[in-house]
CSV table of C-alpha atoms and ligand atoms in Angstrom, one decimal:
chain,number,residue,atom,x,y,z
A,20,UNK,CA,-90.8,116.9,30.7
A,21,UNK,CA,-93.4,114.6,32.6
A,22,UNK,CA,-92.6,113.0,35.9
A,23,UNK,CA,-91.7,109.6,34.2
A,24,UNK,CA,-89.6,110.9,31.9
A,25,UNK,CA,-87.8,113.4,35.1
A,26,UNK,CA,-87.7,110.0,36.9
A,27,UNK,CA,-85.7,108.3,34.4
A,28,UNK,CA,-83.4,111.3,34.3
A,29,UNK,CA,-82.6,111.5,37.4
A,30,UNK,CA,-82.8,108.8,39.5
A,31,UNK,CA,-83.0,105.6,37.4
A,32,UNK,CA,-79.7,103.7,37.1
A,33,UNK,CA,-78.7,101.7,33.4
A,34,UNK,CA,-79.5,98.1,34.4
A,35,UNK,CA,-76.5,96.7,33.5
A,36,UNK,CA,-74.8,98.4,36.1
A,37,UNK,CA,-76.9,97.3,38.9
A,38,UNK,CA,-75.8,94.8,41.1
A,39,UNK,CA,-77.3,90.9,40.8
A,40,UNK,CA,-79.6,90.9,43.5
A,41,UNK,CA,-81.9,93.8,41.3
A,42,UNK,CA,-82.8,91.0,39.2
A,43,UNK,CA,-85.3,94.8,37.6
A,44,UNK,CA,-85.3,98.1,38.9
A,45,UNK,CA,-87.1,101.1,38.3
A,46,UNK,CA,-89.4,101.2,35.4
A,47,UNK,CA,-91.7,97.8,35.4
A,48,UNK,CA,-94.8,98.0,38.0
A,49,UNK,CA,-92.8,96.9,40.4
A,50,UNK,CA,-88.8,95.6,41.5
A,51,UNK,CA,-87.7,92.3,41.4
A,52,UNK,CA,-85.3,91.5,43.8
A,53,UNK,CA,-83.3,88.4,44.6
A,54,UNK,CA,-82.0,88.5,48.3
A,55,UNK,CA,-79.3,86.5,49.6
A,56,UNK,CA,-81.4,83.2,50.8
A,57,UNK,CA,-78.6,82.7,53.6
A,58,UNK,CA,-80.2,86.1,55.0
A,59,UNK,CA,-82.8,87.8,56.8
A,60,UNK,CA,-84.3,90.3,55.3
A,61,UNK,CA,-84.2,94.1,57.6
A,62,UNK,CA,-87.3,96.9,56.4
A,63,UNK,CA,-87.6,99.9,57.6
A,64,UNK,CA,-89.3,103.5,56.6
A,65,UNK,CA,-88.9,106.9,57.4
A,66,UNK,CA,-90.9,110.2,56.0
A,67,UNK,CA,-89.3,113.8,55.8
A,68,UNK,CA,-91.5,116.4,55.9
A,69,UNK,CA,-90.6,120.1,54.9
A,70,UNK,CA,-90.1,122.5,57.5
A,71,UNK,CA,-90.8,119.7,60.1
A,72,UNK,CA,-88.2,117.6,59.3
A,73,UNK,CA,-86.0,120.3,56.8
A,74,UNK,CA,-86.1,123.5,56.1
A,75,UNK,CA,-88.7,123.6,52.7
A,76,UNK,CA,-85.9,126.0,51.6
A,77,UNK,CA,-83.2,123.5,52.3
A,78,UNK,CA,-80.9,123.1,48.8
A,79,UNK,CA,-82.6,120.1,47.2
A,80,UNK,CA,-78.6,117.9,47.5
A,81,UNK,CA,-78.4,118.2,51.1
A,82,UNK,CA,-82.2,116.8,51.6
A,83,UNK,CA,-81.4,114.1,49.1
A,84,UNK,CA,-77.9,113.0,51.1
A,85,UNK,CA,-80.1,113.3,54.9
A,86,UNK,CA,-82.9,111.4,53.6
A,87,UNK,CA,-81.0,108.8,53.0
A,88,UNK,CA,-78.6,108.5,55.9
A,89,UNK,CA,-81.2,109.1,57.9
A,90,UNK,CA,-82.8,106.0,56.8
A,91,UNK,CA,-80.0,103.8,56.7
A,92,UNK,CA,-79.4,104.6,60.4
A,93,UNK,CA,-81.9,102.4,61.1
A,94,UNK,CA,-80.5,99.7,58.8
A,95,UNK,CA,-77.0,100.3,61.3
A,96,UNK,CA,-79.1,100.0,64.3
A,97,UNK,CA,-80.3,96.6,63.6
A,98,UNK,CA,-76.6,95.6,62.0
A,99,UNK,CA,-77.6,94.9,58.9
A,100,UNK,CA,-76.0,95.7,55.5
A,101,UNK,CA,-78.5,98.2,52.9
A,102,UNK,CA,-79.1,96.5,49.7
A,103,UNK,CA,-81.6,98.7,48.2
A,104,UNK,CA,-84.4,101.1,48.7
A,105,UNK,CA,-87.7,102.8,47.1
A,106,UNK,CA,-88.4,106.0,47.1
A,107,UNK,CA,-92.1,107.9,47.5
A,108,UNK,CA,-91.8,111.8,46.6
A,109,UNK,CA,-94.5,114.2,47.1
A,110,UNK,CA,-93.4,117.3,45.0
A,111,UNK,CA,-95.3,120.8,45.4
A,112,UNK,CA,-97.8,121.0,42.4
A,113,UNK,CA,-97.5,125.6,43.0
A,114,UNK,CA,-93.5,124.6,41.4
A,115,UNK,CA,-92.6,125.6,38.0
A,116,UNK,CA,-91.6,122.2,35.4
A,117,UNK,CA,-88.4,124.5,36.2
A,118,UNK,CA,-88.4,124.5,39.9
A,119,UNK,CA,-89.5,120.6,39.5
A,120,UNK,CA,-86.5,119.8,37.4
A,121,UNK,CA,-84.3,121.9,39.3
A,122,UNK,CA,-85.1,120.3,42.8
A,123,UNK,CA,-85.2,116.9,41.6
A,124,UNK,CA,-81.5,117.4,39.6
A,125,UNK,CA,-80.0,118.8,42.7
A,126,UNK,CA,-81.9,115.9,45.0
A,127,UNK,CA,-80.6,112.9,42.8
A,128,UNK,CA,-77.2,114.3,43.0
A,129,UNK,CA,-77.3,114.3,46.6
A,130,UNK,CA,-78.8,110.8,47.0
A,131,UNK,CA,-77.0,109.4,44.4
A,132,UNK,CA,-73.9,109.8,45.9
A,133,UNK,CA,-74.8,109.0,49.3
A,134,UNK,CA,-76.6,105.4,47.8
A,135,UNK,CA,-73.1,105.0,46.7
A,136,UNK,CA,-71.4,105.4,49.2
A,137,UNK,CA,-73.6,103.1,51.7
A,138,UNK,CA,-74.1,100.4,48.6
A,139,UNK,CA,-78.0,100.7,48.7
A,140,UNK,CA,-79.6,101.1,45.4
A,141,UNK,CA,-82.7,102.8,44.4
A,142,UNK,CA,-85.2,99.8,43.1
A,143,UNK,CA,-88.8,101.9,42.5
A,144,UNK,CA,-91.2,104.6,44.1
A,145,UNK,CA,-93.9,106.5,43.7
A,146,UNK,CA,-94.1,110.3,42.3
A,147,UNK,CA,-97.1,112.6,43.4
A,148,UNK,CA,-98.0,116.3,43.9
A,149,UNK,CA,-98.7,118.2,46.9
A,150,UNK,CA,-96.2,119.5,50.3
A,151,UNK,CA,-92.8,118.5,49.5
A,152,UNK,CA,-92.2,115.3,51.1
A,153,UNK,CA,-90.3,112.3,50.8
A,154,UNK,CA,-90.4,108.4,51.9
A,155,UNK,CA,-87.6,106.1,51.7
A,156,UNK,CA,-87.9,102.6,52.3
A,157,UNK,CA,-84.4,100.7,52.9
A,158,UNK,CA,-83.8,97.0,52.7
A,159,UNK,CA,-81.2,95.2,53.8
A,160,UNK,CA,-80.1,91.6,54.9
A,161,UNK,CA,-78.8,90.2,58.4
A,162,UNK,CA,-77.6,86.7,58.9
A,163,UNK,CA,-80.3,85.1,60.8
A,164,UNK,CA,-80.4,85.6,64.5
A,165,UNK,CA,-77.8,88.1,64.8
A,166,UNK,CA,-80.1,91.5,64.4
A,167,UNK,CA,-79.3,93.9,66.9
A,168,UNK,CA,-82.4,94.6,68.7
A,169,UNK,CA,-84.1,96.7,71.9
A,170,UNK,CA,-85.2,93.9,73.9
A,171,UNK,CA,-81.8,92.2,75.1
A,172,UNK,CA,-80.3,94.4,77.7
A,173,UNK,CA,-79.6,92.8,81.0
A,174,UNK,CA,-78.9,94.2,84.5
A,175,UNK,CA,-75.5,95.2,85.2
A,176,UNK,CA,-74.5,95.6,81.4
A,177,UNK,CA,-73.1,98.9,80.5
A,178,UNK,CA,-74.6,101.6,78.5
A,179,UNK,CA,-72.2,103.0,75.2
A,180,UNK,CA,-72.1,105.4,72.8
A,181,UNK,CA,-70.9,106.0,69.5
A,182,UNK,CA,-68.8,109.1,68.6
A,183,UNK,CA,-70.5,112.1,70.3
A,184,UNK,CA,-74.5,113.6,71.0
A,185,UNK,CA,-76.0,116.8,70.4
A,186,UNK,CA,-74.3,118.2,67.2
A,187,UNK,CA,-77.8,117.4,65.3
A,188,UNK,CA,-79.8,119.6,67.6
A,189,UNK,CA,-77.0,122.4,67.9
A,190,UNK,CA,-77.1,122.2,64.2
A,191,UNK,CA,-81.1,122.8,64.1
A,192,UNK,CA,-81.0,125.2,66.3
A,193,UNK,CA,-78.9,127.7,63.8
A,194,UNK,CA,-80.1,126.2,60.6
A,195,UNK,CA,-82.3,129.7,60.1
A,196,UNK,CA,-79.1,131.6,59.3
A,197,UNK,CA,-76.6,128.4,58.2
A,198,UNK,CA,-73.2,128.5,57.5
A,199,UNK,CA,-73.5,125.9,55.1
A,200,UNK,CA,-69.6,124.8,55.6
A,201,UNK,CA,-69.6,124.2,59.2
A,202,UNK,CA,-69.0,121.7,61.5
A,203,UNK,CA,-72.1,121.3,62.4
A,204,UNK,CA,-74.1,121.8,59.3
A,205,UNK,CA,-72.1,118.9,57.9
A,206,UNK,CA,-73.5,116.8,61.0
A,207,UNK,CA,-77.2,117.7,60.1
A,208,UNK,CA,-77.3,117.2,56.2
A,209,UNK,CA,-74.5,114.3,56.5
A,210,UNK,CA,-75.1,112.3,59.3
A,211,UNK,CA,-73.1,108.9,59.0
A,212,UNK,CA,-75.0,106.1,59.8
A,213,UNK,CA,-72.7,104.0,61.6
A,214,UNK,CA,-73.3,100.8,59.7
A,215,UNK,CA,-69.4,99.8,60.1
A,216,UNK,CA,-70.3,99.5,63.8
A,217,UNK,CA,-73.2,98.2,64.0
A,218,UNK,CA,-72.5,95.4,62.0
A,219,UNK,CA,-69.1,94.8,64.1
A,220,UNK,CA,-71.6,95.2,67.2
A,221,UNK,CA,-73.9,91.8,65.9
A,222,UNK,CA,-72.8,89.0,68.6
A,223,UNK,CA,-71.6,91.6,70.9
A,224,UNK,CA,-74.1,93.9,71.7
A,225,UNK,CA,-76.9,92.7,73.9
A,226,UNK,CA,-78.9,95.5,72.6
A,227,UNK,CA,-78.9,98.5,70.4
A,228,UNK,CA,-81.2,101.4,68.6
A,229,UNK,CA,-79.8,104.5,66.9
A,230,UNK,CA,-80.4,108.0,68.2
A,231,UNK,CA,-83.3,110.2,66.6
A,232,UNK,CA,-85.4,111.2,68.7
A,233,UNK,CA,-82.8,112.2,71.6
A,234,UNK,CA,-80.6,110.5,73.9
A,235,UNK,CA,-83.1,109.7,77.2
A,236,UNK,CA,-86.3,109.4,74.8
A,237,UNK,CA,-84.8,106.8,72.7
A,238,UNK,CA,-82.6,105.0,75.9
A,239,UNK,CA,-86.4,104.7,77.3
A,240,UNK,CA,-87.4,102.9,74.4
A,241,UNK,CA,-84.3,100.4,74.8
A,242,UNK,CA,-85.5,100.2,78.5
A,243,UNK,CA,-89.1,99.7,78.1
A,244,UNK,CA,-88.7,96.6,75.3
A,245,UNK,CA,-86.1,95.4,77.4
A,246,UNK,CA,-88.1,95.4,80.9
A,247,UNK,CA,-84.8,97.2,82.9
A,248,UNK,CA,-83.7,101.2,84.1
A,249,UNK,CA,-80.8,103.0,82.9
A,250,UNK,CA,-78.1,105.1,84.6
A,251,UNK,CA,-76.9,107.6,82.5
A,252,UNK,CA,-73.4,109.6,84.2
A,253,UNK,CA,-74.4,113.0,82.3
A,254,UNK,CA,-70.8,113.6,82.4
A,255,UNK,CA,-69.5,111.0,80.1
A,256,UNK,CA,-71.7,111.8,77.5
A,257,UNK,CA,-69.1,112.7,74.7
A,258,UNK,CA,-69.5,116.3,73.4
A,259,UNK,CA,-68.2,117.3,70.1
A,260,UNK,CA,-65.0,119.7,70.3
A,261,UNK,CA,-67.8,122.3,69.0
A,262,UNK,CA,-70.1,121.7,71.5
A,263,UNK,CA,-67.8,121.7,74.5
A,264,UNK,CA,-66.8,125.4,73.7
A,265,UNK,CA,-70.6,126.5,73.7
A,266,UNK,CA,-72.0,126.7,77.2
A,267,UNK,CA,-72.0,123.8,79.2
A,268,UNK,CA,-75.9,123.6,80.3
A,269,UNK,CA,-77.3,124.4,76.9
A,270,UNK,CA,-74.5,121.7,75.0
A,271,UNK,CA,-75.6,118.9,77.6
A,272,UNK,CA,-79.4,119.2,77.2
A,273,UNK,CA,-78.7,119.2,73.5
A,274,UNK,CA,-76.9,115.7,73.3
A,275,UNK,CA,-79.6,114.7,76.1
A,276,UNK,CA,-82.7,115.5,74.9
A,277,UNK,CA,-81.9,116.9,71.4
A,278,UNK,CA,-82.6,114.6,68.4
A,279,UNK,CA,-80.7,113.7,64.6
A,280,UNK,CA,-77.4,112.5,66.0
A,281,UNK,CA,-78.0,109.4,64.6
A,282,UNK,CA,-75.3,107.4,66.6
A,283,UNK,CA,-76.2,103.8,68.2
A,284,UNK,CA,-76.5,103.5,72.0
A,285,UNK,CA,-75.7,99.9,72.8
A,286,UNK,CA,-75.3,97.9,75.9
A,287,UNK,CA,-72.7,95.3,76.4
A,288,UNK,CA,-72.3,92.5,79.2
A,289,UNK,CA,-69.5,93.6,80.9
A,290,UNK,CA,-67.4,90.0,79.9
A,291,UNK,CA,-67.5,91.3,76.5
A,292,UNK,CA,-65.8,95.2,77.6
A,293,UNK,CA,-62.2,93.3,76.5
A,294,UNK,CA,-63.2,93.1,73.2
A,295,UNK,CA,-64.8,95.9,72.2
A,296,UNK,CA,-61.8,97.8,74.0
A,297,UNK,CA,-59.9,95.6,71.5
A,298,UNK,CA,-61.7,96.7,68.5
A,299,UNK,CA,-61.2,100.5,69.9
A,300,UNK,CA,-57.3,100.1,69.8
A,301,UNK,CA,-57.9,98.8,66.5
A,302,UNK,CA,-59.4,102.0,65.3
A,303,UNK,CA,-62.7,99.9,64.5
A,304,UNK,CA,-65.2,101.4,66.4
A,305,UNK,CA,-65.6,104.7,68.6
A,306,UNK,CA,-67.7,104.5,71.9
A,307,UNK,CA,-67.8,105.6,75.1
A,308,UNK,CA,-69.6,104.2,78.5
A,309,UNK,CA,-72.0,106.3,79.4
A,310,UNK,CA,-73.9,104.1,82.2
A,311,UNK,CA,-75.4,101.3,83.5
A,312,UNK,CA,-78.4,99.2,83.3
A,313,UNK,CA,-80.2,98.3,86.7
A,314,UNK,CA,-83.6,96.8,87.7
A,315,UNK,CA,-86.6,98.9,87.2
A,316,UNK,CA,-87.9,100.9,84.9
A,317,UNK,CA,-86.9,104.2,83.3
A,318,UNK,CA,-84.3,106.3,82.7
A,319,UNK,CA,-82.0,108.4,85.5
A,320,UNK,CA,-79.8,111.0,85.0
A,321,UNK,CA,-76.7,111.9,87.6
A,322,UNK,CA,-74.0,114.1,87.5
A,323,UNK,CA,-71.3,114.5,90.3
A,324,UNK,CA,-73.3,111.7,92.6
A,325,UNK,CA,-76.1,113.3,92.2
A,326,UNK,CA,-79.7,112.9,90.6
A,327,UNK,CA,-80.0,115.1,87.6
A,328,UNK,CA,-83.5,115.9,85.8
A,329,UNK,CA,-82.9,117.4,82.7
A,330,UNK,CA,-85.2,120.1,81.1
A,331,UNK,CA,-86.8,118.5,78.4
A,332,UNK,CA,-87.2,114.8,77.5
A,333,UNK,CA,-86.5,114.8,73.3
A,334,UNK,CA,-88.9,115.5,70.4
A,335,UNK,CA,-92.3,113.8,70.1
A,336,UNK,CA,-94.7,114.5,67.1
A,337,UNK,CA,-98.2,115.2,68.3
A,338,UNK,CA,-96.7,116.4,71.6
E,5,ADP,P1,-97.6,102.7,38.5
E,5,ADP,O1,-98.7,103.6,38.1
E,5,ADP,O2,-97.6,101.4,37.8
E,5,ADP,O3,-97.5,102.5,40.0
E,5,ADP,P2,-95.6,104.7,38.4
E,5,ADP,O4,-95.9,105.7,37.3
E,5,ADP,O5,-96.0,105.1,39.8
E,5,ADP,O6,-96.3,103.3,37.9
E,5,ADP,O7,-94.1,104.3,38.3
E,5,ADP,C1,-93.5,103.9,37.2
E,5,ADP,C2,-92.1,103.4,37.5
E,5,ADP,O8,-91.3,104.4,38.0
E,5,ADP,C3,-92.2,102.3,38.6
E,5,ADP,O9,-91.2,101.3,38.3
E,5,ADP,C4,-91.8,103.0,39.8
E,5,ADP,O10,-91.1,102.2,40.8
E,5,ADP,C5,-90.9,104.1,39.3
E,5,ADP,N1,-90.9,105.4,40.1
E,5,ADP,C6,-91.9,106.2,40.2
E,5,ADP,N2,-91.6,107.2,41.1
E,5,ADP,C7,-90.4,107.0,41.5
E,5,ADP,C8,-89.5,107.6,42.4
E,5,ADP,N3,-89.8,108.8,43.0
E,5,ADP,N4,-88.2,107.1,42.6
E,5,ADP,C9,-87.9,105.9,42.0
E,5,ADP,N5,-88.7,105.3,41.1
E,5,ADP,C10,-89.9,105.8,40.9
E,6,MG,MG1,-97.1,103.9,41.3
């Protein structure tokens, strides 16, 4: 079977039941799409590479759901809604037709079902050969205005959290000898882009970016773009029921400094607490207050009063 023909196998959808807006999909030299002209129109693109970004060994489903959530993190970050993406795989060119078909079986499965769940549809790509690696473009649409971006936190607004930090770089750390039921295996091949919540978060959040890098690394970013300092309380960073029985020191510096937890850190004027405490009751969002934005520049660490440095600052390529 040639790599068109695996293509249409495996990751090409019948046209008729695509949604409107992929006015074509995969097959023509390009998509056609027809976005909602009320909209704005939110890009972004992510590569996985194997055994930098995944074990090469990884089973071919679980890549395909993380590559995807992964991606449509980003989408959550800005509060928009996914639409559609493309896909660009490199596949190794030392694999079988076997291994190819294989790999790719088990990968569209795993996509597949994590493009339905999220509503984003696979509209085109680009197939080559060479290190296994893949790159996902995801588009979605924003009504205009109301992205959530870096550059809007003010002094004095507090500093939240979704759900809990350092479960993707627990998970990395024992994904040479996985228990591929676990908790925390879950968290690393299924991490759930909060879209829900970042989309309830448009009009409410002064500022917001997703967590991939690690916790300080990527509040920096927030900071910088925003031209203020963070206080992060070390001790209100929430901790996974898994994390809090491992030891204390080595859990904190994960949800730190660790990377792929994929939740949004947001800031919030403190006028607009009430209603996000509303929305909490209501089961609609999950976040906790980490700290506060000041004047300055950076980010600062404390834990019982005082100043806390922790021992690395998250994961940088090229570093
Ligand atoms: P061209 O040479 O015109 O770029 P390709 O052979 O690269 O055409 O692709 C043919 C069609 O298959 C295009 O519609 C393209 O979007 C789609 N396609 C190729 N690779 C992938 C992929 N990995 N995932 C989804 N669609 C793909
Ligand atoms: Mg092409």
């Amino acid at each position: 079977m040639g790599e068109f023909e695996l293509i249409k196998r495996y990751l090409t959808q019948a046209q008729e039941t695509l949604p409107e807006s992929v006015v074509l999909g995969v097959g023509d030299d390009a998509a056609l799409l027809q976005p909602d002209c009320q909209q704005q129109l939110v890009v972004a693109v992510d590569t996985l590479v194997a055994d930098v970004h995944f074990p090469a060994a990884a089973p071919a489903e679980d890549v395909g759901q993380r590559a995807l959530r992964v991606n449509l993190s980003d989408l959550a970050a800005m509060g928009a809604t996914p639409a559609w993406f493309t896909l660009a795989l490199t596949l190794p060119d030392t694999w079988s037709a076997n291994q190819r078909r294989e790999w790719l079986q088990g990968f569209s499965i795993g996509l597949q079902a994590a493009a339905q769940l999220y509503g984003c549809v696979l509209v085109g790509g680009d197939t080559t050969a060479g290190p296994l690696s893949l790159t996902i473009q995801v588009m979605g649409q924003v009504p205009p205005g109301q992205a959530l971006r870096r550059d809007g936190a003010s002094v004095g607004d507090f500093i939240l959290v979704t759900h809990t930090l350092g479960d993707g770089a627990a998970a990395l750390a024992h994904l040479d000898q996985p228990d591929t039921s676990s908790y925390l295996y879950e968290r690393f091949y299924r991490p759930t882009p909060r879209l829900g919540e970042g989309q309830l978060l448009r009009g409410l959040a002064s500022a917001a970016l997703d967590v991939s890098d690690g916790l300080l690394a990527d509040l920096a970013h927030l900071c910088h773009a925003s031209d203020v300092a963070a206080i992060v309380d070390v001790e209100q960073v929430p901790l996974s029921e898994t994390l809090q029985a491992m030891p204390i020191e080595q859990s904190r510096q994960w949800a730190l400094s660790g990377g792929d937890d994929y939740e949004l850190v947001f800031t919030l004027a403190p006028e607009r607490m009430e209603t996000l405490a509303r929305l909490q009751a209501q089961g609609q969002i999950q976040a906790t207050v980490i700290g506060q934005i000041c004047a300055g520049s950076g980010v600062h660490c404390e834990l019982d009063g005082q100043e806390y440095s922790p021992a690395r600052n998250g994961y940088q390529h090229f570093s």
